[in-house]
Amino acid sequence: MNGDGDNVNTGDFGEDSDNDEIDLATNSEREKKKKKKATITNSAIRCLYLQSMKATQKESDGPIAGPDSSTRVVPKLMLWLVLFVSVTYTMYTLKLFSSASASSYCDDDPLFTPITDNRLTLPSNTTSEPPPSIRAQPGPTDLSHVVFGIAGSARQWDHRKDYIKVWWRKGMRGVVWLDDPVKTRPGDPLPEIRVSGDTTRFSYSNRQGTRLAIRISRIVSETVRLQKPGVRWFVMGDDDTVFIPENLIRVLAKYDHNQYYYIGSLSESHLQNIYFSYSMAFGGGGFAISYPLARALEKMQDRCIQRYPGLFASDDRMQACMAELGVPLTKELGFHQYDVYGNLFGLLAAHPVAPLVSLHHLDVVEPIFPNMTQVESLKHLQIPMNLDSAALVQQSICYDTEKKWTVSVSWGFGVQVFRGILSPREIEMPSRTFLNWYKRADFTAYAFNTRPVTRNPCQKPFVFYMSKARFDSRMNQTVSEYIRHRVPHPACRWHMPDPDDLDKVEVYKKPDPHLWDRSPRRNCCRILNSKQSRTMVVDVGVCKEGEVSEI
């Protein structure tokens, strides 16, 4: 971590090495003398050639000779011709054997210019291997290569630690960084707990925020300095962030951990993204930093923080340092900040075509399953997660052509049945069952498309929540059951079958751990014949050749 792995060891040279150097120097001087002699000879011949050419020019410019002079001119021309050929041949031969540059012994030689050899000779033992700390490690990325840095508060630790217990696994590595010590019980399935370092030396001038933003932003550097072995990724989150570890690994495994990567997602609130940055990973939803980038950040983060005393939070300080390092945000839609209030049903029922990686602000929103506490809801969500984590809350859209119903399945979470035919373009947009982080803002303040909760009483969806799920080893597929959420429905005058007759929906699906190894695409669903009254049966799986969500 401290850069010891980057040092290059150099050995001491003994007397034999000194003698070898003297011999090499002597041989080098001899070669230089030979080259110098060849250069002098070469230049002298060039000068002789030029002088002969000048003499020939003078004679040709002289007075016209008499009849006897013609007999003397022919032998002279032959002599000069032979001399010219000999000189040319000699020059060509010397040029082949001499690699030295010609020195300017003849200043009036316009035909020949010195040639300089600028090639750099490298020592034969020079290597370009990366330091051991960032050298490629064999094997695919798994949870053993990840270290979590979790920002927590001693005041809220008693109830927020239950969120961590939901997703923390034995063998995972990480640290919860608190502002003050807390009492712990041996054997609790929790990460290591540490108290953050003092930050009083750092300036903070934002009147709307608090100084804890500096402490939280430094968690990355403090975690790096622990020098955990075999680390590929550092993942940051809050104490009310819930991760789906398997999907986190599916996302990180797509990227080269030896390169600089800053991976996360934005806020659901357009105003939040404007106030902070559309280039910033919101920390509550979690973000990941590759090991080489974390090392580079650790070396400069304290200096960087001092340059931004006016920033509000820890997230924007992190992004400011990333900007100084020149590293952009790599967006992954499965990290969820959830800067909303109210019911998350609309968001989870129409999840993006991306693995669900994290959930945040669980103290602010309603429990994701009705008639449960938030912790109970999260434990309930683990039932399908343990069967097929890749497909968790992934949406499929299909139609009951006989009854003219639209069916939307969010696997492992809920099913919606609509009267009439709604296009996939409408159904894949989240319905606004939630409120914006800025409560006075309207639907234009979201950072994604939404659709209103319908006012037509006949198109109000019938909602079924996942009640149980199991794996059928005989059929090699999962069987999940969704029970009707009993709420009053207004009367509808449409002359068509009524979904009010349904009590439950059964969904069959084969586990697909390699779902995200392929190009992103929603799974398809098909309505099957049901042998039970008041029950709908749906098959969910990879779309077949030519299969389309159409009626």
Coordinates of C-alpha atoms in Angstrom, one line a residue:
M1 CA 0.0 0.0 0.0
N2 CA 2.8 2.4 0.9
G3 CA 4.5 1.8 -2.4
D4 CA 7.1 -0.7 -1.3
G5 CA 6.1 -3.1 -4.0
D6 CA 7.0 -0.4 -6.6
N7 CA 10.7 -0.2 -5.7
V8 CA 13.2 -1.8 -8.0
N9 CA 16.0 -3.6 -6.3
T10 CA 19.6 -3.0 -7.6
G11 CA 22.6 -5.2 -6.7
D12 CA 26.2 -4.1 -6.0
F13 CA 28.8 -4.6 -8.7
G14 CA 32.2 -6.2 -7.7
E15 CA 35.7 -5.9 -9.2
D16 CA 34.9 -8.2 -12.1
S17 CA 32.2 -5.8 -13.1
D18 CA 34.8 -2.9 -12.9
N19 CA 37.3 -4.8 -15.2
D20 CA 34.5 -5.5 -17.7
E21 CA 33.7 -1.8 -17.8
I22 CA 37.3 -0.8 -18.4
D23 CA 37.6 -3.4 -21.3
L24 CA 34.4 -2.1 -22.7
A25 CA 35.7 1.5 -22.5
T26 CA 39.0 0.6 -24.3
N27 CA 37.1 -1.2 -27.1
S28 CA 34.9 1.8 -27.4
E29 CA 37.8 4.2 -27.8
R30 CA 39.4 1.9 -30.5
E31 CA 36.1 1.8 -32.4
K32 CA 35.9 5.6 -32.2
K33 CA 39.4 6.1 -33.6
K34 CA 38.7 3.7 -36.5
K35 CA 35.5 5.6 -37.3
K36 CA 37.3 8.9 -37.1
K37 CA 40.0 7.8 -39.5
A38 CA 37.3 6.5 -41.9
T39 CA 35.5 9.8 -41.6
I40 CA 38.7 11.8 -42.4
T41 CA 39.4 9.6 -45.4
N42 CA 35.8 9.9 -46.6
S43 CA 35.9 13.7 -46.3
A44 CA 39.2 14.0 -47.9
I45 CA 38.1 12.1 -51.0
R46 CA 35.0 14.3 -51.1
C47 CA 37.2 17.4 -51.1
L48 CA 39.4 16.0 -53.8
Y49 CA 36.3 15.3 -55.9
L50 CA 35.1 18.8 -55.5
Q51 CA 38.5 20.4 -56.3
S52 CA 38.7 18.2 -59.5
M53 CA 35.3 19.3 -60.5
K54 CA 36.3 23.0 -60.0
A55 CA 39.5 22.5 -62.0
T56 CA 37.6 20.9 -64.9
Q57 CA 35.2 23.8 -64.8
K58 CA 38.1 26.4 -65.0
E59 CA 39.7 24.6 -68.0
S60 CA 36.3 24.5 -69.8
D61 CA 36.0 28.2 -69.2
G62 CA 39.5 29.0 -70.6
P63 CA 40.5 30.3 -74.1
I64 CA 39.8 28.2 -77.2
A65 CA 42.8 26.0 -78.0
G66 CA 44.4 25.5 -81.4
P67 CA 44.3 22.3 -83.5
D68 CA 47.0 20.6 -81.3
S69 CA 45.0 21.2 -78.2
S70 CA 42.2 18.8 -79.2
T71 CA 44.7 15.8 -78.9
R72 CA 45.6 16.9 -75.4
V73 CA 42.0 17.4 -74.2
V74 CA 40.9 13.8 -74.9
P75 CA 43.5 12.1 -72.6
K76 CA 42.7 14.7 -69.9
L77 CA 39.0 14.0 -70.2
M78 CA 39.6 10.2 -70.0
L79 CA 41.8 10.8 -67.0
W80 CA 39.2 12.8 -65.2
L81 CA 36.5 10.3 -66.1
V82 CA 38.5 7.4 -64.6
L83 CA 39.3 9.5 -61.5
F84 CA 35.6 10.4 -61.1
V85 CA 34.5 6.7 -61.3
S86 CA 37.3 5.7 -58.9
V87 CA 36.3 8.4 -56.4
T88 CA 32.6 7.5 -56.6
Y89 CA 33.4 3.8 -56.1
T90 CA 35.6 4.5 -53.1
M91 CA 33.0 6.8 -51.5
Y92 CA 30.3 4.2 -51.9
T93 CA 32.5 1.5 -50.4
L94 CA 33.5 3.6 -47.4
K95 CA 29.8 4.6 -46.9
L96 CA 28.9 0.9 -46.5
F97 CA 31.6 0.2 -43.8
S98 CA 31.4 3.5 -42.0
S99 CA 28.5 4.4 -39.6
A100 CA 30.1 7.5 -38.3
S101 CA 28.8 10.9 -39.2
A102 CA 30.7 13.0 -41.7
S103 CA 32.4 16.0 -40.2
S104 CA 32.4 19.3 -42.1
Y105 CA 36.0 19.2 -43.5
C106 CA 34.7 20.9 -46.6
D107 CA 32.4 23.8 -45.8
D108 CA 31.5 24.2 -49.4
D109 CA 30.2 20.7 -49.9
P110 CA 26.5 21.1 -50.6
L111 CA 25.9 17.4 -51.5
F112 CA 26.7 15.8 -48.2
T113 CA 25.2 16.7 -44.8
P114 CA 26.1 15.1 -41.4
I115 CA 23.8 12.3 -40.2
T116 CA 23.1 12.0 -36.5
D117 CA 22.0 8.7 -35.0
N118 CA 19.4 9.5 -32.3
R119 CA 18.4 5.9 -31.5
L120 CA 18.3 5.1 -27.7
T121 CA 19.8 1.8 -26.7
L122 CA 18.0 0.3 -23.6
P123 CA 19.7 -2.1 -21.2
S124 CA 18.9 -5.7 -22.0
N125 CA 17.5 -6.3 -18.5
T126 CA 14.9 -3.5 -18.6
T127 CA 11.3 -4.7 -17.8
S128 CA 7.9 -3.0 -17.9
E129 CA 6.0 -5.2 -15.4
P130 CA 3.4 -3.5 -13.2
P131 CA 4.0 -3.3 -9.5
P132 CA 3.0 -6.4 -7.6
S133 CA 0.0 -4.6 -5.9
I134 CA -1.8 -4.1 -9.2
R135 CA -0.5 -7.0 -11.1
A136 CA -3.3 -9.1 -12.6
Q137 CA -4.5 -11.8 -10.2
P138 CA -5.7 -15.1 -11.6
G139 CA -9.3 -16.2 -11.5
P140 CA -12.6 -14.3 -11.7
T141 CA -13.6 -11.7 -9.3
D142 CA -15.6 -12.9 -6.2
L143 CA -16.5 -11.5 -2.8
S144 CA -13.1 -12.3 -1.4
H145 CA -11.7 -9.6 -3.6
V146 CA -14.0 -6.9 -2.3
V147 CA -13.6 -4.7 0.8
F148 CA -16.6 -2.7 2.0
G149 CA -16.3 0.7 3.7
I150 CA -19.5 1.5 5.4
A151 CA -20.3 5.0 6.8
G152 CA -22.2 4.8 10.0
S153 CA -23.3 6.9 13.0
A154 CA -23.1 5.8 16.6
R155 CA -26.4 7.5 17.4
Q156 CA -28.3 5.4 14.8
W157 CA -26.2 2.3 15.1
D158 CA -28.7 0.3 17.3
H159 CA -31.3 0.0 14.6
R160 CA -29.3 0.4 11.4
K161 CA -27.1 -2.5 12.2
D162 CA -30.1 -4.7 11.4
Y163 CA -30.0 -3.6 7.8
I164 CA -26.3 -4.7 7.6
K165 CA -27.2 -8.1 9.2
V166 CA -29.6 -8.7 6.4
W167 CA -27.0 -8.8 3.6
W168 CA -23.7 -9.4 5.4
R169 CA -22.2 -12.9 4.9
K170 CA -19.6 -14.8 6.7
G171 CA -16.2 -14.5 4.9
M172 CA -16.9 -11.0 3.6
R173 CA -14.5 -8.2 4.4
G174 CA -15.2 -4.7 5.4
V175 CA -15.3 -2.0 8.1
V176 CA -18.0 0.1 9.5
W177 CA -16.6 3.6 10.3
L178 CA -18.4 5.4 13.1
D179 CA -17.9 8.8 14.7
D180 CA -17.9 7.4 18.3
P181 CA -17.3 3.9 19.9
V182 CA -20.3 1.7 20.4
K183 CA -20.9 -1.5 22.4
T184 CA -20.8 -4.7 20.4
R185 CA -21.7 -8.3 21.2
P186 CA -19.3 -11.1 20.2
G187 CA -20.6 -13.3 17.4
D188 CA -22.8 -10.6 15.8
P189 CA -22.8 -11.2 12.0
L190 CA -21.3 -7.7 11.3
P191 CA -18.2 -6.2 9.8
E192 CA -15.3 -4.9 11.9
I193 CA -16.2 -1.6 13.6
R194 CA -13.7 1.3 13.8
V195 CA -13.8 4.9 14.7
S196 CA -12.9 7.4 12.0
G197 CA -9.8 9.6 12.3
D198 CA -9.8 13.2 13.5
T199 CA -10.8 15.7 10.8
T200 CA -10.6 19.0 12.7
R201 CA -7.7 20.2 10.6
F202 CA -9.9 20.3 7.5
S203 CA -11.8 23.4 6.6
Y204 CA -15.6 23.2 6.2
S205 CA -17.6 26.3 5.3
N206 CA -21.0 25.1 4.0
R207 CA -23.7 26.5 6.2
Q208 CA -26.3 24.0 5.2
G209 CA -24.3 20.9 5.9
T210 CA -22.3 19.3 8.7
R211 CA -18.6 18.4 9.1
L212 CA -19.4 14.7 9.2
A213 CA -19.2 15.0 5.3
I214 CA -15.5 15.2 5.6
R215 CA -15.2 12.2 7.8
I216 CA -17.4 10.1 5.5
S217 CA -15.5 11.2 2.4
R218 CA -12.2 10.0 3.9
I219 CA -13.5 6.5 4.6
V220 CA -12.0 5.3 1.2
S221 CA -8.5 6.4 2.2
E222 CA -8.8 5.0 5.7
T223 CA -10.0 1.7 4.4
V224 CA -7.1 1.6 1.8
R225 CA -4.6 2.2 4.6
L226 CA -5.7 -1.0 6.4
Q227 CA -3.6 -2.8 3.7
K228 CA -6.0 -5.7 3.2
P229 CA -4.4 -8.4 0.9
G230 CA -5.8 -9.5 -2.4
V231 CA -8.1 -6.5 -2.8
R232 CA -9.5 -5.7 -6.3
W233 CA -12.4 -3.4 -5.4
F234 CA -13.4 -1.0 -2.6
V235 CA -17.2 -0.6 -2.2
M236 CA -18.6 2.2 -0.2
G237 CA -22.1 2.6 1.3
D238 CA -24.1 3.8 4.2
D239 CA -25.3 1.9 7.3
D240 CA -28.9 2.0 5.8
T241 CA -27.7 0.6 2.4
V242 CA -28.6 -3.0 1.6
F243 CA -26.5 -4.7 -1.1
I244 CA -27.3 -7.8 -3.1
P245 CA -23.7 -9.2 -3.0
E246 CA -24.1 -11.7 -5.9
N247 CA -25.3 -9.0 -8.3
L248 CA -22.6 -6.6 -7.1
I249 CA -20.0 -9.2 -8.1
R250 CA -21.8 -9.6 -11.5
V251 CA -21.4 -5.9 -12.1
L252 CA -17.8 -5.6 -11.0
A253 CA -16.7 -8.7 -12.9
K254 CA -17.4 -6.9 -16.2
Y255 CA -14.5 -4.4 -15.5
D256 CA -10.7 -4.7 -15.4
H257 CA -9.8 -4.1 -11.8
N258 CA -6.3 -3.2 -12.8
Q259 CA -7.6 0.0 -14.4
Y260 CA -9.1 3.1 -12.9
Y261 CA -12.8 2.7 -12.4
Y262 CA -15.3 4.8 -10.4
I263 CA -18.7 2.9 -10.6
G264 CA -22.1 4.0 -9.3
S265 CA -25.3 5.7 -10.2
L266 CA -27.2 8.9 -9.9
S267 CA -30.1 10.2 -7.9
E268 CA -33.7 9.6 -8.9
S269 CA -34.2 13.3 -8.4
H270 CA -33.3 15.5 -11.4
L271 CA -32.9 18.4 -8.9
Q272 CA -30.5 16.5 -6.8
N273 CA -28.4 15.7 -9.8
I274 CA -28.4 19.3 -10.8
Y275 CA -27.4 20.6 -7.3
F276 CA -24.6 18.0 -6.9
S277 CA -23.5 16.6 -10.3
Y278 CA -24.7 14.3 -13.0
S279 CA -21.1 13.0 -12.9
M280 CA -21.3 12.0 -9.3
A281 CA -22.0 8.6 -7.8
F282 CA -24.5 9.1 -4.9
G283 CA -22.9 7.4 -1.9
G284 CA -26.0 6.1 -0.2
G285 CA -26.7 3.9 -3.2
G286 CA -23.2 2.7 -3.0
F287 CA -20.2 3.0 -5.4
A288 CA -17.2 0.9 -6.2
I289 CA -13.6 2.0 -6.8
S290 CA -10.9 -0.2 -8.3
Y291 CA -7.8 -0.9 -6.3
P292 CA -5.3 1.2 -8.4
L293 CA -7.7 4.2 -8.3
A294 CA -8.2 3.9 -4.6
R295 CA -4.5 3.9 -4.1
A296 CA -4.1 7.0 -6.3
L297 CA -7.0 8.7 -4.4
E298 CA -5.5 7.9 -1.0
K299 CA -2.3 9.7 -1.9
M300 CA -4.0 12.9 -2.8
Q301 CA -7.4 12.9 -1.1
D302 CA -6.5 15.0 2.0
R303 CA -5.0 17.7 -0.2
C304 CA -8.0 17.5 -2.4
I305 CA -10.5 17.9 0.4
Q306 CA -8.8 21.1 1.6
R307 CA -9.4 22.7 -1.8
Y308 CA -13.2 22.2 -1.5
P309 CA -14.4 23.5 1.9
G310 CA -17.6 24.8 0.5
L311 CA -19.1 21.5 -0.8
F312 CA -22.1 20.1 1.1
A313 CA -21.6 16.4 1.3
S314 CA -19.1 13.5 1.1
D315 CA -20.3 12.4 -2.3
D316 CA -19.5 15.7 -4.1
R317 CA -16.1 15.8 -2.4
M318 CA -15.4 12.3 -3.7
Q319 CA -16.4 13.4 -7.2
A320 CA -14.3 16.5 -7.0
C321 CA -11.2 14.4 -6.3
M322 CA -12.2 12.0 -9.1
A323 CA -12.3 15.0 -11.5
E324 CA -8.8 16.0 -10.4
L325 CA -7.7 12.5 -11.2
G326 CA -9.5 12.7 -14.5
V327 CA -11.7 9.6 -13.9
P328 CA -15.3 9.8 -15.0
L329 CA -18.3 8.0 -13.4
T330 CA -19.1 4.7 -15.0
K331 CA -22.9 4.4 -14.5
E332 CA -24.6 1.2 -13.4
L333 CA -28.3 1.4 -13.1
G334 CA -28.6 -1.3 -10.4
F335 CA -27.2 1.0 -7.6
H336 CA -30.2 2.8 -6.1
Q337 CA -30.0 6.0 -4.0
Y338 CA -33.8 6.2 -3.8
D339 CA -34.1 9.9 -3.2
V340 CA -37.9 9.5 -2.9
Y341 CA -40.6 9.3 -0.3
G342 CA -43.5 7.0 -0.1
N343 CA -44.0 3.6 -1.8
L344 CA -41.2 2.0 -3.9
F345 CA -43.7 -0.4 -5.7
G346 CA -43.6 1.6 -8.9
L347 CA -39.8 1.6 -9.0
L348 CA -39.4 -2.1 -8.1
A349 CA -42.2 -3.3 -10.4
A350 CA -40.5 -1.7 -13.4
H351 CA -36.9 -2.1 -12.6
P352 CA -34.4 -1.2 -15.3
V353 CA -32.9 -4.1 -17.4
A354 CA -29.9 -4.3 -15.0
P355 CA -29.1 -6.4 -12.0
L356 CA -30.4 -5.1 -8.7
V357 CA -27.3 -4.1 -6.7
S358 CA -28.4 -1.9 -3.8
L359 CA -31.3 -0.2 -1.9
H360 CA -31.0 2.9 0.2
H361 CA -33.0 5.3 2.3
L362 CA -34.9 2.4 3.9
D363 CA -35.7 4.5 6.9
V364 CA -37.5 7.1 4.7
V365 CA -39.6 4.9 2.4
E366 CA -42.4 2.5 3.3
P367 CA -41.6 -1.2 3.7
I368 CA -41.3 -2.9 0.3
F369 CA -43.8 -5.6 1.3
P370 CA -47.1 -4.7 3.0
N371 CA -47.9 -5.6 6.6
M372 CA -44.2 -6.0 7.5
T373 CA -41.5 -4.0 9.0
Q374 CA -38.7 -2.8 6.7
V375 CA -36.2 -5.4 8.1
E376 CA -38.8 -8.2 7.8
S377 CA -39.5 -7.1 4.2
L378 CA -35.8 -7.3 3.3
K379 CA -35.5 -10.7 4.9
H380 CA -38.6 -11.8 2.9
L381 CA -36.9 -10.6 -0.3
Q382 CA -34.0 -12.9 0.4
I383 CA -36.2 -15.9 -0.3
P384 CA -36.2 -15.4 -4.1
M385 CA -32.8 -13.8 -4.0
N386 CA -31.3 -17.1 -2.7
L387 CA -33.0 -19.0 -5.5
D388 CA -32.1 -16.8 -8.5
S389 CA -30.4 -13.5 -7.5
A390 CA -29.7 -12.5 -11.1
A391 CA -33.4 -12.3 -11.9
L392 CA -34.5 -10.5 -8.7
V393 CA -37.2 -7.9 -9.5
Q394 CA -36.6 -8.3 -13.3
Q395 CA -39.7 -7.3 -15.3
S396 CA -41.5 -9.5 -17.9
I397 CA -44.5 -8.3 -19.9
C398 CA -47.1 -10.6 -21.5
Y399 CA -50.8 -10.7 -22.4
D400 CA -53.7 -13.0 -21.7
T401 CA -55.1 -12.9 -25.3
E402 CA -58.4 -14.6 -24.3
K403 CA -59.3 -12.3 -21.5
K404 CA -57.6 -9.2 -23.0
W405 CA -55.4 -8.6 -19.9
T406 CA -51.9 -7.1 -19.6
V407 CA -49.6 -8.9 -17.1
S408 CA -46.4 -7.5 -15.7
V409 CA -44.2 -9.8 -13.6
S410 CA -41.5 -8.4 -11.3
W411 CA -39.9 -11.7 -10.4
G412 CA -39.5 -12.3 -6.7
F413 CA -41.4 -9.2 -5.8
G414 CA -44.9 -8.6 -7.4
V415 CA -47.3 -9.2 -10.3
Q416 CA -49.7 -6.6 -11.8
V417 CA -52.7 -7.5 -13.9
F418 CA -54.4 -4.8 -15.9
R419 CA -57.7 -4.8 -17.7
G420 CA -57.2 -4.1 -21.4
I421 CA -54.0 -4.0 -23.5
L422 CA -51.2 -1.6 -22.4
S423 CA -48.1 -1.4 -24.6
P424 CA -44.7 -2.5 -23.2
R425 CA -43.5 1.1 -23.7
E426 CA -46.0 2.2 -21.0
I427 CA -45.6 -0.7 -18.6
E428 CA -41.8 -0.5 -18.5
M429 CA -42.1 3.0 -17.1
P430 CA -42.4 3.2 -13.3
S431 CA -45.8 4.4 -12.1
R432 CA -45.6 7.3 -9.7
T433 CA -46.4 5.5 -6.4
F434 CA -43.7 7.7 -4.8
L435 CA -42.9 11.4 -4.2
N436 CA -39.9 13.4 -5.2
W437 CA -37.2 14.2 -2.7
Y438 CA -38.3 17.8 -3.2
K439 CA -41.9 17.4 -2.3
R440 CA -43.1 20.5 -4.1
A441 CA -41.6 19.3 -7.4
D442 CA -43.8 17.6 -10.0
F443 CA -43.1 14.6 -12.2
T444 CA -40.7 16.7 -14.4
A445 CA -38.2 16.7 -11.5
Y446 CA -37.4 12.9 -11.9
A447 CA -34.3 11.9 -13.7
F448 CA -36.2 9.2 -15.7
N449 CA -39.5 8.7 -17.4
T450 CA -42.5 7.9 -15.2
R451 CA -46.2 7.4 -15.8
P452 CA -49.1 8.6 -13.6
V453 CA -51.2 6.3 -11.5
T454 CA -54.2 5.9 -13.7
R455 CA -57.4 7.7 -13.0
N456 CA -59.5 5.3 -15.0
P457 CA -61.1 3.0 -12.5
C458 CA -61.1 0.1 -15.0
Q459 CA -57.3 0.3 -15.5
K460 CA -56.2 0.3 -11.9
P461 CA -53.9 -2.6 -11.6
F462 CA -54.6 -5.7 -9.4
V463 CA -51.4 -6.2 -7.4
F464 CA -50.1 -9.5 -6.1
Y465 CA -47.1 -9.6 -3.7
M466 CA -44.6 -12.6 -3.5
S467 CA -45.6 -14.7 -0.5
K468 CA -43.3 -17.7 -0.9
A469 CA -40.9 -19.3 -3.3
R470 CA -39.1 -22.7 -3.7
F471 CA -37.0 -24.7 -6.0
D472 CA -38.6 -27.7 -7.6
S473 CA -35.7 -30.1 -8.2
R474 CA -37.9 -32.5 -10.2
M475 CA -38.8 -29.8 -12.8
N476 CA -35.4 -28.0 -12.3
Q477 CA -37.2 -24.6 -11.9
T478 CA -38.4 -22.2 -9.2
V479 CA -42.0 -21.9 -8.2
S480 CA -43.0 -18.6 -6.7
E481 CA -46.4 -17.7 -5.4
Y482 CA -47.9 -14.2 -5.4
I483 CA -51.0 -13.4 -3.2
R484 CA -53.5 -10.7 -4.0
H485 CA -53.1 -7.4 -2.1
R486 CA -56.6 -6.8 -1.0
V487 CA -57.5 -3.1 -1.4
P488 CA -60.8 -1.6 -2.5
H489 CA -61.3 -1.4 -6.3
P490 CA -63.7 1.0 -7.9
A491 CA -66.5 -0.5 -10.0
C492 CA -65.8 -0.9 -13.7
R493 CA -68.4 -1.0 -16.4
W494 CA -66.2 -2.6 -19.1
H495 CA -67.8 -5.8 -20.5
M496 CA -64.8 -8.1 -20.1
P497 CA -63.5 -10.7 -17.6
D498 CA -62.7 -9.2 -14.2
P499 CA -59.2 -9.8 -12.6
D500 CA -61.0 -9.4 -9.3
D501 CA -61.8 -13.1 -9.6
L502 CA -58.0 -13.9 -9.1
D503 CA -56.6 -14.8 -5.7
K504 CA -53.0 -15.7 -6.6
V505 CA -50.5 -16.0 -9.4
E506 CA -48.0 -18.8 -9.7
V507 CA -44.8 -18.1 -11.7
Y508 CA -42.5 -20.8 -12.9
K509 CA -39.0 -19.9 -13.9
K510 CA -35.7 -21.8 -14.4
P511 CA -32.7 -20.2 -12.5
D512 CA -30.5 -18.3 -14.9
P513 CA -27.2 -17.3 -13.2
H514 CA -25.7 -16.3 -16.5
L515 CA -28.5 -13.9 -17.3
W516 CA -26.1 -10.9 -17.3
D517 CA -23.4 -12.6 -19.3
R518 CA -25.6 -12.0 -22.4
S519 CA -26.7 -8.7 -23.9
P520 CA -29.4 -6.9 -21.8
R521 CA -32.9 -8.0 -22.6
R522 CA -36.1 -8.5 -20.6
N523 CA -37.2 -12.1 -20.1
C524 CA -40.4 -13.1 -21.8
C525 CA -43.5 -14.5 -20.0
R526 CA -46.3 -16.7 -21.2
I527 CA -49.8 -17.3 -19.7
L528 CA -50.4 -21.0 -19.1
N529 CA -53.6 -22.9 -18.6
S530 CA -54.4 -23.2 -14.9
K531 CA -55.9 -26.3 -13.3
Q532 CA -56.9 -24.3 -10.2
S533 CA -59.8 -21.8 -10.1
R534 CA -59.0 -18.2 -9.2
T535 CA -55.3 -18.8 -10.0
M536 CA -53.2 -17.5 -12.9
V537 CA -50.1 -19.5 -14.0
V538 CA -47.3 -17.8 -15.7
D539 CA -44.0 -19.1 -17.2
V540 CA -41.0 -16.7 -17.3
G541 CA -37.8 -17.4 -19.1
V542 CA -35.4 -16.4 -21.9
C543 CA -37.3 -15.2 -25.0
K544 CA -37.5 -17.7 -27.7
E545 CA -36.5 -17.0 -31.3
G546 CA -39.0 -14.5 -32.8
E547 CA -40.8 -14.1 -29.5
V548 CA -42.2 -10.6 -29.0
S549 CA -44.3 -9.0 -26.2
E550 CA -47.4 -8.4 -28.4
I551 CA -51.0 -9.4 -28.6

